[in-house]
Amino acid sequence: MKIEQQIVGGVMAAVKELYGAEVAESQVQLQKTRSEFEGNLTVVVFPFVKMARKSPEQTAEDIGKWLVEHEMWGNVKGIVSRYNVVKGFLNLVVAPQAWLQLLKDIDQDDKFGYKAPSESEALCMIEYSSPNTNKPLHLGHVRNNLLGWSLAKIMEANGWKVVKTNIVNDRGIHICKSMLAWQKWGNGETPESSGKKGDHLIGDYYVLFDKHYREEIKQLVAGGMDEEQAKLEAPLIKEAREMLVKWEQNDPEVRNLWKMMNDWVYTGFDETYKALGVSFDKIYYESETYLAGKKKVEEGLEKGLFFRKDDGSVWADFTDEGLDQKLLLRSDGTSVYMTQDIGTAQMRFEDYPIDKMIYVVGNEQNYHFQVLSLLLDRLGFKWGKELVHFSYGMVELPNGKMKSREGTVVDADELVATMISDARQMSEDKVNKLEGISDEERNEIARIVGMGALKYFILKVDARKNMLFNPEESIDFNGNTGPFIQYTHARIRSILRKAGDNIQCSMFNVQLNEKEVALIQKLNEFPVVVEQAGKDYSPSGIANYCYELTKEFNQFYHDYSILNAESEEAKQVRLMIARNVAKTLKNGMALLGIEVPERM
């Protein structure tokens, strides 16, 4: 039983014995003692004042005295060694023996902080990535993928069964633009002949289409046409639309070209996903889901859930819910994004018994998911009304926002390569000090540190906020960065190797110093942090905890020797604390998809 649970139970027993009153566990408010007062945990006694018919101060005195005299935890007697009262707050000093017992309990749990899978096997599906097949992944996709993967790990750590899914936007006018450009100017170029990744090759043709398209618009405007009209009348865009119609009609030539170019892109995506350390349990494609969506909308129309306008278009009316009317099928019968999302939901629901559905999509789609939730609920999906839109902000660069179409986005592959290269450069002096390290291990350390820097820098920011990405700042070995935490883990592992990893902490007569207690108490917070991160869908909560634990350990390490402690008992306790700090950092960073090296 945890110290906090024991104290809560003790307070409940004290109130019953002292005042003859039954109190619920939820009435006992326990918090960390403020730094300016002596104590580890503080009980708020105001809820018990009426029961006691005494002042807050006297009520706190009564309960404090009772806890000192009565509390036990396992074979540890006297969890509360002393107390002090500040108005209606009872500050408790936890006995060293209790902290040592807690440390041993933490030490015996390799998956400390993680909950066992739920017996009910509640299933949470998380959708992330959602790329288009007309261009490679960029920095915005990186944030999306890292958030999605981390969220999946956090939900698993909270006992959920998780299915990670991706919905690929593989159809539409934007796909036809790349295809048409390749037909016109590709000369049969392939990823093999060009030496380019398939997604980059296709992205180049998307940019090339836009370049020629802009030129055509410019010429039409120069000839006296209105710009908006020119955008519609430009020969290239007309050809692209014709190609889309042929695709819809299953034209063999267009479909074969589409399949070949998409396969190039998927091969390229897979390389990027592997470098980012993310994967999926199931991938859906909009070319397959949009028809299911149309069918579901037509069923809803027959049941009177939707209505048809005079032009033949189908709509959902949400004016009673304070929203507007939402288009589901155009007048020509073609689908919109909302229709495709309905189809994807239908296919997923048939594939999996979903209890919770989380969509990791940027905050520009907030309204879309507000409507989708209502639509799915109206169509009878049990999780529709409670679907979670994990809405995140945009990534900006020091020189401003990223641009699309002009080919000036921050490419994910280039970013990954740069981060690893920078990590190799930054850590060269440190790595060179390691004896017997091979080039292979040197490269692996650079990969782990570079990717750790990238992931941590992105995930430490509250996902709801826009963020400024600065690669140079992220790779620093000091401050709130991934490499700082990774280096601390490597330092601890080095200490443990020197100690022979033979730690025996069976004695209970060791007097812990203030910083040792603070570290054990900080370790004890980890399960609560993981649980809260699951409730809030907040990878940043995990990141911030790892940073705080790292800072606390480094302050302790600066002030106290571990291997040359003043006694063998103190050495053993400190080694056990260090081992569990390393373990908890490893478990915490794993929830962010970040590896921690054994040495740096």
XYZ file of C-alpha atoms in Angstrom:
600
model
C 0.000 0.000 0.000
C 1.300 3.434 -0.918
C 2.188 5.964 1.773
C -0.533 8.324 0.525
C -3.180 5.599 0.629
C -2.148 4.605 4.147
C -2.299 8.179 5.396
C -5.715 8.734 3.774
C -6.962 5.576 5.492
C -5.402 6.763 8.742
C -7.162 10.122 8.548
C -10.499 8.385 7.925
C -9.909 6.116 10.955
C -8.825 9.065 13.098
C -11.928 11.094 12.300
C -14.153 8.112 13.076
C -12.455 7.350 16.404
C -11.997 10.967 17.525
C -15.309 12.404 16.387
C -17.544 9.414 15.655
C -17.987 10.492 12.019
C -17.704 8.458 8.809
C -15.840 10.237 5.969
C -15.390 9.154 2.367
C -11.962 8.715 0.859
C -12.717 11.573 -1.537
C -13.122 13.956 1.423
C -9.519 13.481 2.495
C -7.428 16.044 0.619
C -3.734 15.164 0.569
C -1.089 17.248 -1.164
C 2.652 17.712 -1.257
C 3.861 19.974 1.553
C 4.899 23.435 0.443
C 8.665 23.940 0.483
C 8.603 26.670 3.145
C 7.171 24.266 5.751
C 8.600 21.130 7.327
C 6.887 18.003 6.059
C 6.341 15.709 3.106
C 2.571 15.498 2.830
C -0.154 17.880 3.975
C -3.722 17.075 5.032
C -6.362 19.761 4.519
C -8.499 19.520 7.684
C -11.246 22.050 6.906
C -13.720 19.298 5.811
C -13.575 17.825 9.347
C -13.982 20.998 11.404
C -17.785 20.727 11.715
C -17.491 17.067 12.752
C -14.905 17.940 15.393
C -16.729 21.071 16.588
C -13.292 22.549 17.143
C -11.076 25.144 15.461
C -9.126 24.097 12.354
C -5.878 24.258 14.351
C -7.175 22.024 17.167
C -8.712 19.593 14.690
C -5.333 19.320 12.925
C -3.601 18.756 16.283
C -5.999 15.937 17.169
C -5.578 14.138 13.855
C -1.786 14.661 13.789
C -1.353 13.220 17.234
C -3.561 10.244 16.399
C -1.557 9.461 13.253
C 1.784 9.547 15.083
C 0.470 7.160 17.745
C -1.482 4.719 15.589
C -0.373 4.461 11.958
C 1.279 1.300 10.619
C 2.217 0.163 7.095
C 3.107 -3.469 6.620
C 6.019 -4.119 8.943
C 6.796 -0.408 9.245
C 5.478 1.109 12.456
C 4.944 4.829 12.741
C 4.675 6.089 9.163
C 4.197 9.609 10.499
C 7.162 10.498 12.700
C 6.056 14.058 13.555
C 3.771 16.836 12.423
C 3.173 20.566 12.547
C 0.058 22.647 12.085
C -0.295 25.789 9.992
C -3.855 27.077 10.361
C -6.105 24.427 8.805
C -3.253 22.462 7.270
C -1.642 19.430 8.911
C 1.938 18.956 7.662
C 3.184 15.381 8.126
C 6.811 14.217 8.252
C 6.975 10.654 6.936
C 9.373 8.340 8.780
C 12.550 7.238 6.932
C 11.563 3.570 7.304
C 8.393 4.211 5.320
C 10.319 5.892 2.502
C 12.796 2.991 2.428
C 9.973 0.449 2.241
C 8.405 2.444 -0.574
C 11.739 2.525 -2.403
C 12.033 -1.261 -2.134
C 8.488 -1.687 -3.478
C 9.291 0.559 -6.442
C 12.533 -1.342 -7.028
C 10.709 -4.664 -7.321
C 8.372 -3.374 -10.048
C 10.070 -3.327 -13.463
C 6.999 -1.707 -15.028
C 6.642 0.828 -12.246
C 4.059 3.443 -13.191
C 2.295 1.251 -15.754
C -1.099 -0.306 -15.057
C -1.800 -3.915 -15.989
C -4.163 -4.366 -18.963
C -7.794 -3.989 -17.994
C -9.708 -7.240 -17.481
C -12.534 -5.812 -19.565
C -10.060 -5.321 -22.431
C -11.504 -1.906 -23.213
C -10.273 -0.948 -26.678
C -9.064 2.502 -27.632
C -8.401 3.266 -31.297
C -6.068 6.139 -32.118
C -5.822 7.641 -35.604
C -2.739 9.632 -36.503
C -0.501 10.591 -39.445
C -3.227 10.907 -42.156
C -0.865 11.829 -45.031
C -1.626 12.707 -48.638
C 0.053 10.584 -51.303
C 1.130 13.600 -53.359
C 4.071 14.709 -51.205
C 6.516 13.504 -48.549
C 5.936 13.911 -44.808
C 6.950 17.269 -43.318
C 7.495 18.805 -39.884
C 3.763 19.117 -39.254
C 3.375 15.378 -39.897
C 6.281 14.745 -37.525
C 4.415 16.428 -34.663
C 1.264 14.503 -35.540
C 3.019 11.119 -35.647
C 4.978 11.678 -32.449
C 1.876 12.822 -30.577
C -0.146 9.854 -31.860
C 2.498 7.281 -30.985
C 3.088 8.761 -27.515
C -0.626 8.927 -26.813
C -0.951 5.242 -27.764
C 1.831 4.321 -25.320
C 0.270 6.421 -22.545
C -3.153 4.816 -23.036
C -1.550 1.351 -22.961
C 0.219 2.293 -19.726
C -3.218 3.133 -18.317
C -4.552 -0.348 -19.005
C -6.208 0.197 -22.406
C -5.887 -2.156 -25.327
C -4.824 0.159 -28.152
C -5.168 -0.121 -31.926
C -3.063 2.414 -33.848
C -4.562 3.377 -37.209
C -3.737 5.582 -40.158
C -6.073 6.939 -42.830
C -4.271 7.711 -46.081
C -5.678 10.385 -48.383
C -4.913 8.567 -51.627
C -7.591 10.029 -53.923
C -8.690 13.411 -55.172
C -7.585 16.277 -57.388
C -4.275 16.799 -55.556
C -3.238 13.205 -56.320
C -4.126 13.702 -59.990
C -1.930 16.814 -60.153
C 1.193 14.756 -59.375
C 0.108 12.010 -61.737
C -0.516 14.425 -64.617
C 2.803 16.203 -64.085
C 4.663 12.867 -64.143
C 2.854 11.891 -67.349
C 3.817 15.162 -69.018
C 7.369 15.712 -67.803
C 8.487 12.497 -66.078
C 10.061 10.715 -69.046
C 9.508 7.431 -67.224
C 11.470 8.511 -64.149
C 11.257 6.087 -61.192
C 12.659 6.089 -57.648
C 15.303 3.606 -58.845
C 16.359 5.636 -61.886
C 16.415 8.930 -59.984
C 17.881 7.668 -56.692
C 15.092 9.476 -54.842
C 12.660 8.160 -52.259
C 9.292 7.575 -53.911
C 7.430 10.131 -51.805
C 10.033 12.788 -52.634
C 9.869 11.978 -56.333
C 6.077 12.367 -56.381
C 6.324 15.523 -54.273
C 8.655 17.031 -56.865
C 5.997 16.505 -59.561
C 3.339 18.063 -57.340
C 5.515 21.164 -57.057
C 6.217 21.025 -60.803
C 2.489 20.932 -61.557
C 1.944 24.018 -59.415
C 4.789 25.846 -61.147
C 3.309 25.274 -64.628
C -0.231 25.885 -63.376
C 0.737 29.284 -61.960
C 2.382 30.165 -65.259
C -0.798 29.298 -67.159
C -2.875 31.438 -64.783
C -0.441 34.308 -65.259
C -0.748 34.061 -69.044
C -4.553 33.956 -68.947
C -4.680 36.978 -66.631
C -2.294 38.823 -68.963
C -4.749 38.055 -71.757
C -7.515 39.847 -69.862
C -9.143 37.024 -67.890
C -10.158 37.467 -64.236
C -7.744 35.626 -61.916
C -10.415 33.468 -60.252
C -11.731 32.491 -63.667
C -8.193 31.794 -64.858
C -7.705 29.339 -61.994
C -10.714 27.386 -63.262
C -9.943 27.654 -66.976
C -6.219 26.886 -66.980
C -5.621 23.845 -69.244
C -3.656 21.942 -66.606
C -6.364 22.058 -63.948
C -8.939 21.001 -66.530
C -6.787 17.999 -67.456
C -6.364 17.121 -63.784
C -10.140 17.200 -63.305
C -10.619 14.996 -66.368
C -8.122 12.538 -64.899
C -10.064 12.497 -61.615
C -13.285 11.674 -63.488
C -11.492 8.815 -65.263
C -10.210 7.579 -61.889
C -13.788 7.639 -60.526
C -14.871 5.648 -63.597
C -12.154 3.029 -62.977
C -10.280 3.836 -66.197
C -7.587 1.063 -66.348
C -4.747 3.309 -67.543
C -5.383 5.969 -64.898
C -5.877 3.390 -62.150
C -2.653 1.579 -63.011
C -0.694 4.836 -63.000
C -2.322 5.769 -59.679
C -1.406 2.431 -58.109
C 2.196 2.536 -59.337
C 2.847 6.075 -58.073
C 1.066 5.461 -54.747
C 3.178 2.345 -54.180
C 6.292 4.481 -54.618
C 4.962 6.877 -52.012
C 4.071 4.127 -49.515
C 7.585 2.694 -49.736
C 8.952 6.158 -48.988
C 6.509 6.716 -46.122
C 7.509 3.405 -44.545
C 11.154 4.507 -44.414
C 10.185 7.750 -42.702
C 7.893 6.020 -40.213
C 10.685 3.591 -39.348
C 13.123 6.464 -38.770
C 10.579 8.186 -36.525
C 9.985 4.946 -34.629
C 6.238 4.834 -35.291
C 4.004 2.190 -36.823
C 0.355 1.233 -37.256
C -1.770 -1.808 -36.551
C -4.175 -1.030 -39.395
C -4.064 1.353 -42.362
C -7.225 2.551 -44.095
C -7.370 4.247 -47.502
C -9.853 6.929 -48.509
C -10.146 5.307 -51.955
C -11.852 2.417 -50.126
C -13.720 4.256 -47.361
C -15.492 6.956 -49.387
C -17.893 4.478 -50.975
C -18.767 3.047 -47.561
C -19.413 6.612 -46.412
C -21.785 7.303 -49.296
C -23.691 4.115 -48.519
C -23.992 5.070 -44.842
C -25.239 8.555 -45.735
C -27.833 7.105 -48.115
C -29.036 4.769 -45.343
C -29.336 7.778 -43.023
C -31.299 9.621 -45.692
C -33.794 6.733 -45.956
C -34.242 6.759 -42.166
C -34.944 10.490 -42.160
C -31.697 11.369 -40.349
C -30.623 13.654 -43.206
C -32.416 15.613 -45.934
C -31.996 16.248 -49.667
C -32.085 19.731 -51.176
C -33.684 20.615 -54.516
C -30.326 20.352 -56.321
C -29.936 16.747 -55.147
C -27.286 17.385 -52.495
C -27.633 15.643 -49.097
C -27.300 17.537 -45.802
C -27.427 17.031 -42.046
C -29.230 19.683 -39.998
C -27.575 20.571 -36.679
C -29.275 23.908 -36.063
C -30.999 22.463 -32.983
C -27.522 21.734 -31.559
C -26.442 25.326 -32.130
C -24.490 24.528 -35.305
C -25.391 24.833 -38.995
C -26.300 22.491 -41.818
C -23.519 20.199 -43.034
C -23.054 18.977 -46.613
C -22.622 15.181 -46.869
C -23.040 14.502 -50.609
C -22.696 17.025 -53.428
C -25.460 17.490 -55.998
C -23.550 15.238 -58.431
C -23.432 12.494 -55.788
C -19.711 12.827 -55.012
C -18.501 12.628 -51.428
C -16.857 15.232 -49.205
C -14.308 14.695 -46.412
C -17.080 14.246 -43.858
C -18.592 11.433 -45.942
C -15.221 9.700 -46.067
C -14.818 9.989 -42.283
C -18.233 8.366 -41.814
C -17.168 5.529 -44.116
C -13.879 5.071 -42.313
C -15.710 4.982 -38.965
C -18.101 2.347 -40.335
C -15.258 0.117 -41.552
C -13.352 0.495 -38.281
C -16.418 -0.326 -36.227
C -16.885 -3.507 -38.272
C -13.206 -4.424 -37.762
C -12.858 -3.652 -34.027
C -15.078 -3.418 -30.895
C -14.141 0.228 -30.280
C -14.851 1.716 -26.832
C -12.978 4.982 -27.339
C -11.915 6.695 -30.577
C -9.205 9.353 -30.614
C -8.402 11.416 -33.720
C -5.003 13.149 -33.695
C -5.646 16.060 -36.051
C -4.608 19.735 -36.075
C -6.759 22.395 -34.435
C -7.852 23.849 -37.786
C -10.236 20.867 -37.914
C -11.951 21.525 -34.559
C -15.344 22.281 -36.124
C -15.122 19.284 -38.450
C -14.782 16.883 -35.521
C -17.469 18.629 -33.519
C -19.856 17.866 -36.385
C -18.457 14.364 -36.986
C -19.149 13.479 -33.357
C -22.807 14.463 -33.729
C -23.101 12.663 -37.061
C -21.674 9.389 -35.763
C -23.880 9.565 -32.690
C -26.929 10.135 -34.912
C -25.915 7.144 -37.038
C -25.756 4.912 -33.963
C -22.043 4.533 -33.234
C -21.827 3.968 -29.471
C -18.601 5.974 -29.142
C -19.676 8.739 -31.543
C -20.714 11.373 -29.040
C -17.660 10.739 -26.860
C -15.086 10.645 -29.662
C -11.942 12.554 -28.756
C -10.421 15.065 -31.138
C -6.845 15.326 -29.882
C -6.461 18.833 -31.244
C -2.927 20.154 -31.548
C -1.385 23.436 -32.652
C 0.796 24.178 -35.626
C 4.590 24.022 -35.771
C 6.319 27.224 -36.757
C 9.962 27.942 -37.486
C 12.158 30.819 -36.288
C 11.757 32.405 -39.739
C 7.968 32.029 -39.862
C 5.316 29.553 -40.974
C 5.965 26.695 -43.355
C 4.711 27.025 -46.909
C 3.183 24.300 -49.016
C 3.081 23.721 -52.772
C 6.149 25.887 -53.374
C 8.273 23.032 -52.035
C 9.543 25.024 -49.042
C 8.182 22.864 -46.217
C 10.569 21.326 -43.696
C 10.991 17.797 -44.974
C 10.733 15.065 -42.315
C 13.563 12.941 -43.748
C 15.900 15.900 -44.000
C 15.002 16.948 -40.460
C 15.738 13.473 -39.072
C 19.094 13.305 -40.890
C 20.054 16.776 -39.658
C 19.152 15.975 -36.044
C 21.240 12.793 -36.086
C 24.151 14.603 -37.729
C 23.967 17.418 -35.175
C 23.832 14.903 -32.325
C 26.923 13.178 -33.663
C 28.737 16.510 -33.812
C 27.574 17.657 -30.377
C 28.388 14.387 -28.630
C 31.690 13.703 -30.393
C 33.861 14.876 -27.514
C 31.904 12.845 -24.990
C 31.720 9.723 -27.143
C 35.428 9.863 -27.895
C 36.091 9.518 -24.168
C 34.405 6.112 -24.176
C 36.925 3.318 -24.602
C 36.393 0.521 -27.052
C 33.394 2.029 -28.756
C 32.807 0.853 -32.320
C 31.719 3.053 -35.208
C 28.433 1.135 -35.227
C 27.776 1.977 -31.580
C 28.868 5.565 -32.138
C 26.319 5.875 -34.953
C 23.624 4.247 -32.828
C 24.241 6.695 -29.962
C 23.996 9.589 -32.422
C 20.690 8.212 -33.752
C 19.231 7.738 -30.272
C 20.322 11.188 -29.106
C 19.291 12.981 -32.304
C 15.842 11.390 -32.367
C 15.485 11.898 -28.624
C 16.223 15.586 -29.062
C 13.639 15.929 -31.843
C 10.894 13.976 -30.082
C 11.354 15.548 -26.674
C 11.459 19.098 -28.020
C 8.145 18.553 -29.786
C 6.407 16.543 -27.061
C 7.370 18.706 -24.074
C 5.123 21.478 -25.416
C 1.429 21.386 -24.523
C -0.064 19.845 -27.676
C -2.876 22.416 -27.797
C -0.423 25.257 -28.307
C 1.343 26.360 -31.462
C 5.046 25.729 -31.079
C 8.270 27.193 -32.395
C 10.733 24.511 -33.457
C 14.397 25.403 -33.064
C 16.686 22.451 -33.942
C 19.779 24.040 -32.355
C 18.024 24.536 -29.034
C 16.630 21.003 -29.022
C 20.028 19.275 -29.251
C 21.553 21.036 -26.218
C 22.943 18.756 -23.484
C 21.785 21.211 -20.810
C 18.331 22.513 -19.958
C 14.921 21.048 -20.682
C 15.999 18.809 -23.564
C 15.975 15.141 -24.476
C 19.782 14.815 -24.506
C 19.964 16.235 -20.951
C 17.662 13.468 -19.690
C 19.376 10.811 -21.824
C 22.800 11.857 -20.544
C 21.611 11.622 -16.948
C 20.312 8.102 -17.579
C 23.638 7.115 -19.161
C 25.512 8.632 -16.191
C 23.451 6.581 -13.723
C 24.000 3.394 -15.719
C 27.740 4.085 -15.635
C 27.612 4.449 -11.833
C 25.695 1.190 -11.512
C 28.181 -0.637 -13.746
C 31.029 0.566 -11.544
C 29.132 -0.670 -8.484
C 28.663 -4.054 -10.146
C 24.902 -3.606 -10.114
C 24.909 -5.592 -6.847
C 22.561 -3.617 -4.638
C 21.286 -5.013 -1.342
C 19.123 -2.615 0.621
C 17.684 -4.676 3.486
C 18.486 -2.373 6.399
C 15.940 -0.018 7.935
C 18.209 1.972 10.226
C 19.559 4.364 7.590
C 18.885 8.045 8.166
C 17.834 9.531 4.873
C 18.818 13.087 4.047
C 16.340 15.613 2.708
C 17.297 15.147 -0.943
C 17.104 11.354 -0.758
C 13.569 11.643 0.620
C 12.699 14.170 -2.093
C 13.895 11.769 -4.800
C 11.900 8.821 -3.427
C 8.841 11.049 -3.136
C 9.379 12.226 -6.716
C 9.658 8.632 -7.916
C 6.408 7.857 -6.123
C 4.625 10.539 -8.183
C 5.238 8.723 -11.479
C 2.129 6.470 -11.476
C -0.066 9.509 -10.748
C 1.616 11.453 -13.572
C 0.991 8.569 -16.015
C -2.644 8.296 -14.950
C -3.163 12.054 -15.316
C -1.470 12.070 -18.731
C -3.988 9.435 -19.822
C -6.943 11.461 -18.549
C -5.679 14.700 -20.102
C -4.221 13.109 -23.288
C -1.001 14.917 -22.415
C 2.451 13.642 -23.471
C 3.846 16.965 -22.218
C 2.919 15.934 -18.655
C 5.223 12.908 -18.959
C 8.015 14.985 -20.526
C 7.880 17.609 -17.794
C 7.956 14.949 -15.079
C 11.051 13.312 -16.627
C 12.775 16.697 -16.707
C 11.889 17.456 -13.075
C 13.111 14.027 -11.924
C 16.336 14.507 -13.895
C 16.945 17.924 -12.348
C 16.286 16.582 -8.846
C 18.707 13.694 -9.335
C 21.448 15.935 -10.721
C 21.126 18.287 -7.732
C 21.409 15.289 -5.417
C 24.384 13.906 -7.359
C 26.108 17.297 -7.144
C 25.746 17.392 -3.348
C 26.325 13.744 -2.395
C 28.678 11.012 -3.495
C 27.121 7.665 -4.323
C 30.057 5.300 -4.713
C 32.043 7.038 -1.960
C 29.182 7.497 0.486
C 29.963 7.869 4.189
C 28.837 4.292 4.940
C 28.061 1.074 3.113
C 24.417 1.427 4.117
C 24.209 4.938 2.667
C 25.931 3.746 -0.505
C 23.438 0.910 -0.970
C 20.447 3.192 -0.470
C 21.810 5.748 -2.914
C 22.535 3.064 -5.500
C 18.962 1.829 -5.182
C 17.630 5.359 -5.567
C 19.844 5.878 -8.635
C 18.769 2.577 -10.177
C 15.104 3.477 -9.820
C 15.602 6.989 -11.154
C 17.178 5.425 -14.257
C 14.363 2.879 -14.536
C 11.673 5.526 -14.174
C 13.352 7.807 -16.717
C 13.523 4.865 -19.116
C 9.837 4.010 -18.546
C 8.800 7.659 -18.822
C 10.776 8.407 -21.964
C 9.451 5.187 -23.543
C 5.967 6.694 -23.246
C 7.253 9.492 -25.473
C 8.743 7.011 -27.944
C 12.251 8.021 -26.830
C 15.096 5.577 -26.260
C 17.698 6.157 -23.548
C 21.281 4.955 -24.175
C 23.289 2.919 -21.714
C 26.240 5.219 -22.255
C 26.989 8.508 -23.929
